[in-house]
CSV table of N, CA and C in Angstrom, one decimal:
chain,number,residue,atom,x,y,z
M,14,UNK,N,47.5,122.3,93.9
M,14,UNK,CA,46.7,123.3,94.7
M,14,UNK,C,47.7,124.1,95.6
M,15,UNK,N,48.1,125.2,95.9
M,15,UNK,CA,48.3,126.4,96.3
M,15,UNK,C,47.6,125.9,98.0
M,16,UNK,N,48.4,126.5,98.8
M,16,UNK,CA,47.7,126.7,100.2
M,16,UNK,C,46.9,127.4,100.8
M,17,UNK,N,46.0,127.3,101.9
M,17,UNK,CA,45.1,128.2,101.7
M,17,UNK,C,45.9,129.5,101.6
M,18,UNK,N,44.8,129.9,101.1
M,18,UNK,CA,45.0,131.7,101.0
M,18,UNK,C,46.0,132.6,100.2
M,19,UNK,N,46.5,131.6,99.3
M,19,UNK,CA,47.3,131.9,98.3
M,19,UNK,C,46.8,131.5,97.0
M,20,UNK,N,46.7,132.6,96.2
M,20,UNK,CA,46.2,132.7,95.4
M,20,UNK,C,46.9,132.2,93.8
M,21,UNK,N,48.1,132.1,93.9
M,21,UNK,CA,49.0,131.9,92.7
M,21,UNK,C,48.4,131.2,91.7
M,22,UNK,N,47.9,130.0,92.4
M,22,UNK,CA,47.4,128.9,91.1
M,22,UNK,C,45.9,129.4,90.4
M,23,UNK,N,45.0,130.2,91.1
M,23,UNK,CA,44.5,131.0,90.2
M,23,UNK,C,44.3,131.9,89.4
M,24,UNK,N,45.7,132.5,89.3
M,24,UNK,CA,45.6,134.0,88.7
M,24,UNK,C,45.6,133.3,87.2
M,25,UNK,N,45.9,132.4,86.5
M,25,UNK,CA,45.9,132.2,85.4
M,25,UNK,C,44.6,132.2,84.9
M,26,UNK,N,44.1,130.6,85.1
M,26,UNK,CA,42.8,130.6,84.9
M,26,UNK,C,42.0,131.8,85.0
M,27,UNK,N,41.8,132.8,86.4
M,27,UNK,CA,41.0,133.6,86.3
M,27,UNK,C,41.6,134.6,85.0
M,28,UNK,N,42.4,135.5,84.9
M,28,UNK,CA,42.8,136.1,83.5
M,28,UNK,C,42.2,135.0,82.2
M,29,UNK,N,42.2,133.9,82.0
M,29,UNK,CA,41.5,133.4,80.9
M,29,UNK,C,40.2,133.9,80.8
M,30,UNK,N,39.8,133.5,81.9
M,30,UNK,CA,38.3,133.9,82.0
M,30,UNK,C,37.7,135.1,81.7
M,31,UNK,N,38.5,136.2,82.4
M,31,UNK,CA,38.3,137.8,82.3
M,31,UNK,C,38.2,137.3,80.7
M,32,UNK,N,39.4,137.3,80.3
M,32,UNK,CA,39.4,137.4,78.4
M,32,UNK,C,38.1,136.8,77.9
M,33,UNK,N,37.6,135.5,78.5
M,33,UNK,CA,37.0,134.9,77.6
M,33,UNK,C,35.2,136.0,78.0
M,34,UNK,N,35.2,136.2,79.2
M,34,UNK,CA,33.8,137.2,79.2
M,34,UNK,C,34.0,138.6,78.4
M,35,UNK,N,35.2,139.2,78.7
M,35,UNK,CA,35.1,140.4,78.3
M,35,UNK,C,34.8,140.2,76.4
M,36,UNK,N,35.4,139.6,75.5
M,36,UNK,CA,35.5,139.1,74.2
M,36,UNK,C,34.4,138.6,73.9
M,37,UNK,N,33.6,137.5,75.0
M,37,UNK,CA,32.8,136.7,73.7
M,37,UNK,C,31.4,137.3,74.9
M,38,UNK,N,31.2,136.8,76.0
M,38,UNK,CA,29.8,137.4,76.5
M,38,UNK,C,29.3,138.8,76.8
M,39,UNK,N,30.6,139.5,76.6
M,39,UNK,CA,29.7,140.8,76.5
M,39,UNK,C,28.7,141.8,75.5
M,40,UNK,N,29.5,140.7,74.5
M,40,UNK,CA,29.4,141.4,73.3
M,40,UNK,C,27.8,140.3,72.3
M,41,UNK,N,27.4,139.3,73.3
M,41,UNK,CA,27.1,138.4,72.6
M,41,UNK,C,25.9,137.9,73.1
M,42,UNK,N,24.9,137.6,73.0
M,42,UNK,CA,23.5,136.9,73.5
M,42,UNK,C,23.1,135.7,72.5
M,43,UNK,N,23.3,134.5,73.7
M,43,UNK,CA,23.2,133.1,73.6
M,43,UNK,C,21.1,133.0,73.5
M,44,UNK,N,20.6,132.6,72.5
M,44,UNK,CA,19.6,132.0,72.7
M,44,UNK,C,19.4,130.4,73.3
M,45,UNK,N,20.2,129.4,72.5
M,45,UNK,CA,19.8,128.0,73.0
M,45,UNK,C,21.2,127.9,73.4
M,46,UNK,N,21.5,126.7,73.8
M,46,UNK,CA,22.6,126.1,74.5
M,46,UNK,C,23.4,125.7,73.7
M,47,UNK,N,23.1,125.3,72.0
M,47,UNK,CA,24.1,124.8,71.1
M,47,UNK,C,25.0,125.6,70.6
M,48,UNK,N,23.7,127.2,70.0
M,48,UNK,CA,24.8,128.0,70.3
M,48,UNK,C,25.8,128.7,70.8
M,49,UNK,N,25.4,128.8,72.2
M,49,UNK,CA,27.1,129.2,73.0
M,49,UNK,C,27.5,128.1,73.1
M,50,UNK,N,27.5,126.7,72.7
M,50,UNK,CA,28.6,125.8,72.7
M,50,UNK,C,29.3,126.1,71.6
M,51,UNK,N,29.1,126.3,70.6
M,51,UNK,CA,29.5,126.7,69.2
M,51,UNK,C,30.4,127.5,68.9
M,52,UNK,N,30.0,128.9,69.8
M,52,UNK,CA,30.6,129.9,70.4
M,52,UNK,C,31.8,129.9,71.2
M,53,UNK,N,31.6,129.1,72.1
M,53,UNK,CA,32.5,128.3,73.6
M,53,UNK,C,34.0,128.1,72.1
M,54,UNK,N,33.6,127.1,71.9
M,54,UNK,CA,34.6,126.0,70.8
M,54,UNK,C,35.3,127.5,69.9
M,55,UNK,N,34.5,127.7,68.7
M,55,UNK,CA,35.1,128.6,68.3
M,55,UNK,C,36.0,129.6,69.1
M,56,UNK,N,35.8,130.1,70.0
M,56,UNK,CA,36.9,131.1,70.7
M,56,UNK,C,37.7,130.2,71.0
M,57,UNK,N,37.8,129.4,72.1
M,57,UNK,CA,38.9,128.5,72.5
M,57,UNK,C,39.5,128.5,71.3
M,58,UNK,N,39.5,127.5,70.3
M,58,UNK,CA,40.2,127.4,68.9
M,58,UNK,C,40.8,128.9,68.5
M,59,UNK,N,40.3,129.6,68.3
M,59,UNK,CA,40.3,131.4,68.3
M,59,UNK,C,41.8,131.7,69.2
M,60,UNK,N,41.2,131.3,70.4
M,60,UNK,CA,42.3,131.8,71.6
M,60,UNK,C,43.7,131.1,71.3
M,61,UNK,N,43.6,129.8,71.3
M,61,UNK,CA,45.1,128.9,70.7
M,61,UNK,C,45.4,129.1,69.8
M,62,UNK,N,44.5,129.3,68.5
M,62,UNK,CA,45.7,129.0,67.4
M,62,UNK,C,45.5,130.9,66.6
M,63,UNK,N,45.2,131.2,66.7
M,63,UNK,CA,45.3,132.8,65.6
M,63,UNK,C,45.1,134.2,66.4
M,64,UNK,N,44.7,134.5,67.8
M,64,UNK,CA,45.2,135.2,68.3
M,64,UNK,C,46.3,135.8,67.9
M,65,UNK,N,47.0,137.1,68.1
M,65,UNK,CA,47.6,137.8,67.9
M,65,UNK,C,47.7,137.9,69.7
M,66,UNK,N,49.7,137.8,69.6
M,66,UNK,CA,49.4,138.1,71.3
M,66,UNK,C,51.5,138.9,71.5
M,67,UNK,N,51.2,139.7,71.8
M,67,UNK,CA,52.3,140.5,71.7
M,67,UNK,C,53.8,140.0,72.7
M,68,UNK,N,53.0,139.0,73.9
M,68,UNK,CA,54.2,138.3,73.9
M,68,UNK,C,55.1,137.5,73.0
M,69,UNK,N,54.4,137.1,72.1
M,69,UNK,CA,54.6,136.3,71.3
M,69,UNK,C,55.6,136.9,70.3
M,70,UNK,N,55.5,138.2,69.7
M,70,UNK,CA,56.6,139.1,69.3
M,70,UNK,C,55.3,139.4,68.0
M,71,UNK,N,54.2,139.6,68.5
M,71,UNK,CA,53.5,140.1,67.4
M,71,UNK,C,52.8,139.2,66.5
M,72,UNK,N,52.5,137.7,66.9
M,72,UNK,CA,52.7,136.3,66.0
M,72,UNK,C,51.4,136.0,66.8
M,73,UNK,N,50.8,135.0,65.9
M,73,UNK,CA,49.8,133.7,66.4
M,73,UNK,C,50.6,132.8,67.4
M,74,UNK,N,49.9,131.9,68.0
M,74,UNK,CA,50.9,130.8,68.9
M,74,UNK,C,51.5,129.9,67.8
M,75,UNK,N,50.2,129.5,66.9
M,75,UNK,CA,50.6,128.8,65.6
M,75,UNK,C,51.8,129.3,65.3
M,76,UNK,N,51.8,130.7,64.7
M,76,UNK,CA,53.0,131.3,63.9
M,76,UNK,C,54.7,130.8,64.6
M,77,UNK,N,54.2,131.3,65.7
M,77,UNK,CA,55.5,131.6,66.9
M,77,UNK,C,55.8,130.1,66.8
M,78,UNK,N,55.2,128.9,66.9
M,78,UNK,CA,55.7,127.5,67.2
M,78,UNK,C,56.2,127.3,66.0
M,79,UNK,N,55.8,127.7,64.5
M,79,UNK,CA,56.0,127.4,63.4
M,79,UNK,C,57.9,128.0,63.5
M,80,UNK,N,57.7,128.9,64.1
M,80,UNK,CA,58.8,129.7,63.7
M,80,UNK,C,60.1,129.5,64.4
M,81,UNK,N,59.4,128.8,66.1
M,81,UNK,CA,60.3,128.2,66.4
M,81,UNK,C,61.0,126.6,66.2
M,82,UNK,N,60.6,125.6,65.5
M,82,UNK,CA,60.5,124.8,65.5
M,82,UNK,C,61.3,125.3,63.7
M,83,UNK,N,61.4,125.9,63.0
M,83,UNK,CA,62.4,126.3,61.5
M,83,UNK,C,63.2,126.3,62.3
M,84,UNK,N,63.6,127.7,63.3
M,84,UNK,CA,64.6,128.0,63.7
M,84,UNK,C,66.0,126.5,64.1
């Protein structure tokens, strides 16, 4: 934990978050609870492994570890 009033150790998590509302709840209405657990899982899995993320040089994380780990 960060000291008060420093914010550092949140900016991550909060950016996941933004991602994970703007992507899956705005676009999406949960009736029971199993579904957005379903939902929850699938993105997470979604977010780690097949994302497309341009740090990455244009690659999945998959891809990119695959590619570093030939290298």
């Amino acid at each position: 934990m960060s000291r008060k009033a420093n914010c550092y150790d949140n900016a991550v998590i909060e950016n996941w978050f933004g991602h994970l509302k703007e992507e899956l709840f705005n676009h999406t209405t949960f009736t029971t609870t199993e579904e957005f657990t379903i939902a929850l899982h699938n993105y997470i899995s979604w977010y780690n492994n097949h994302r497309i993320s341009t740090r990455l040089e244009g690659l999945s994380p998959v891809q990119y570890r695959a590619q570093a780990l030939a290298a």
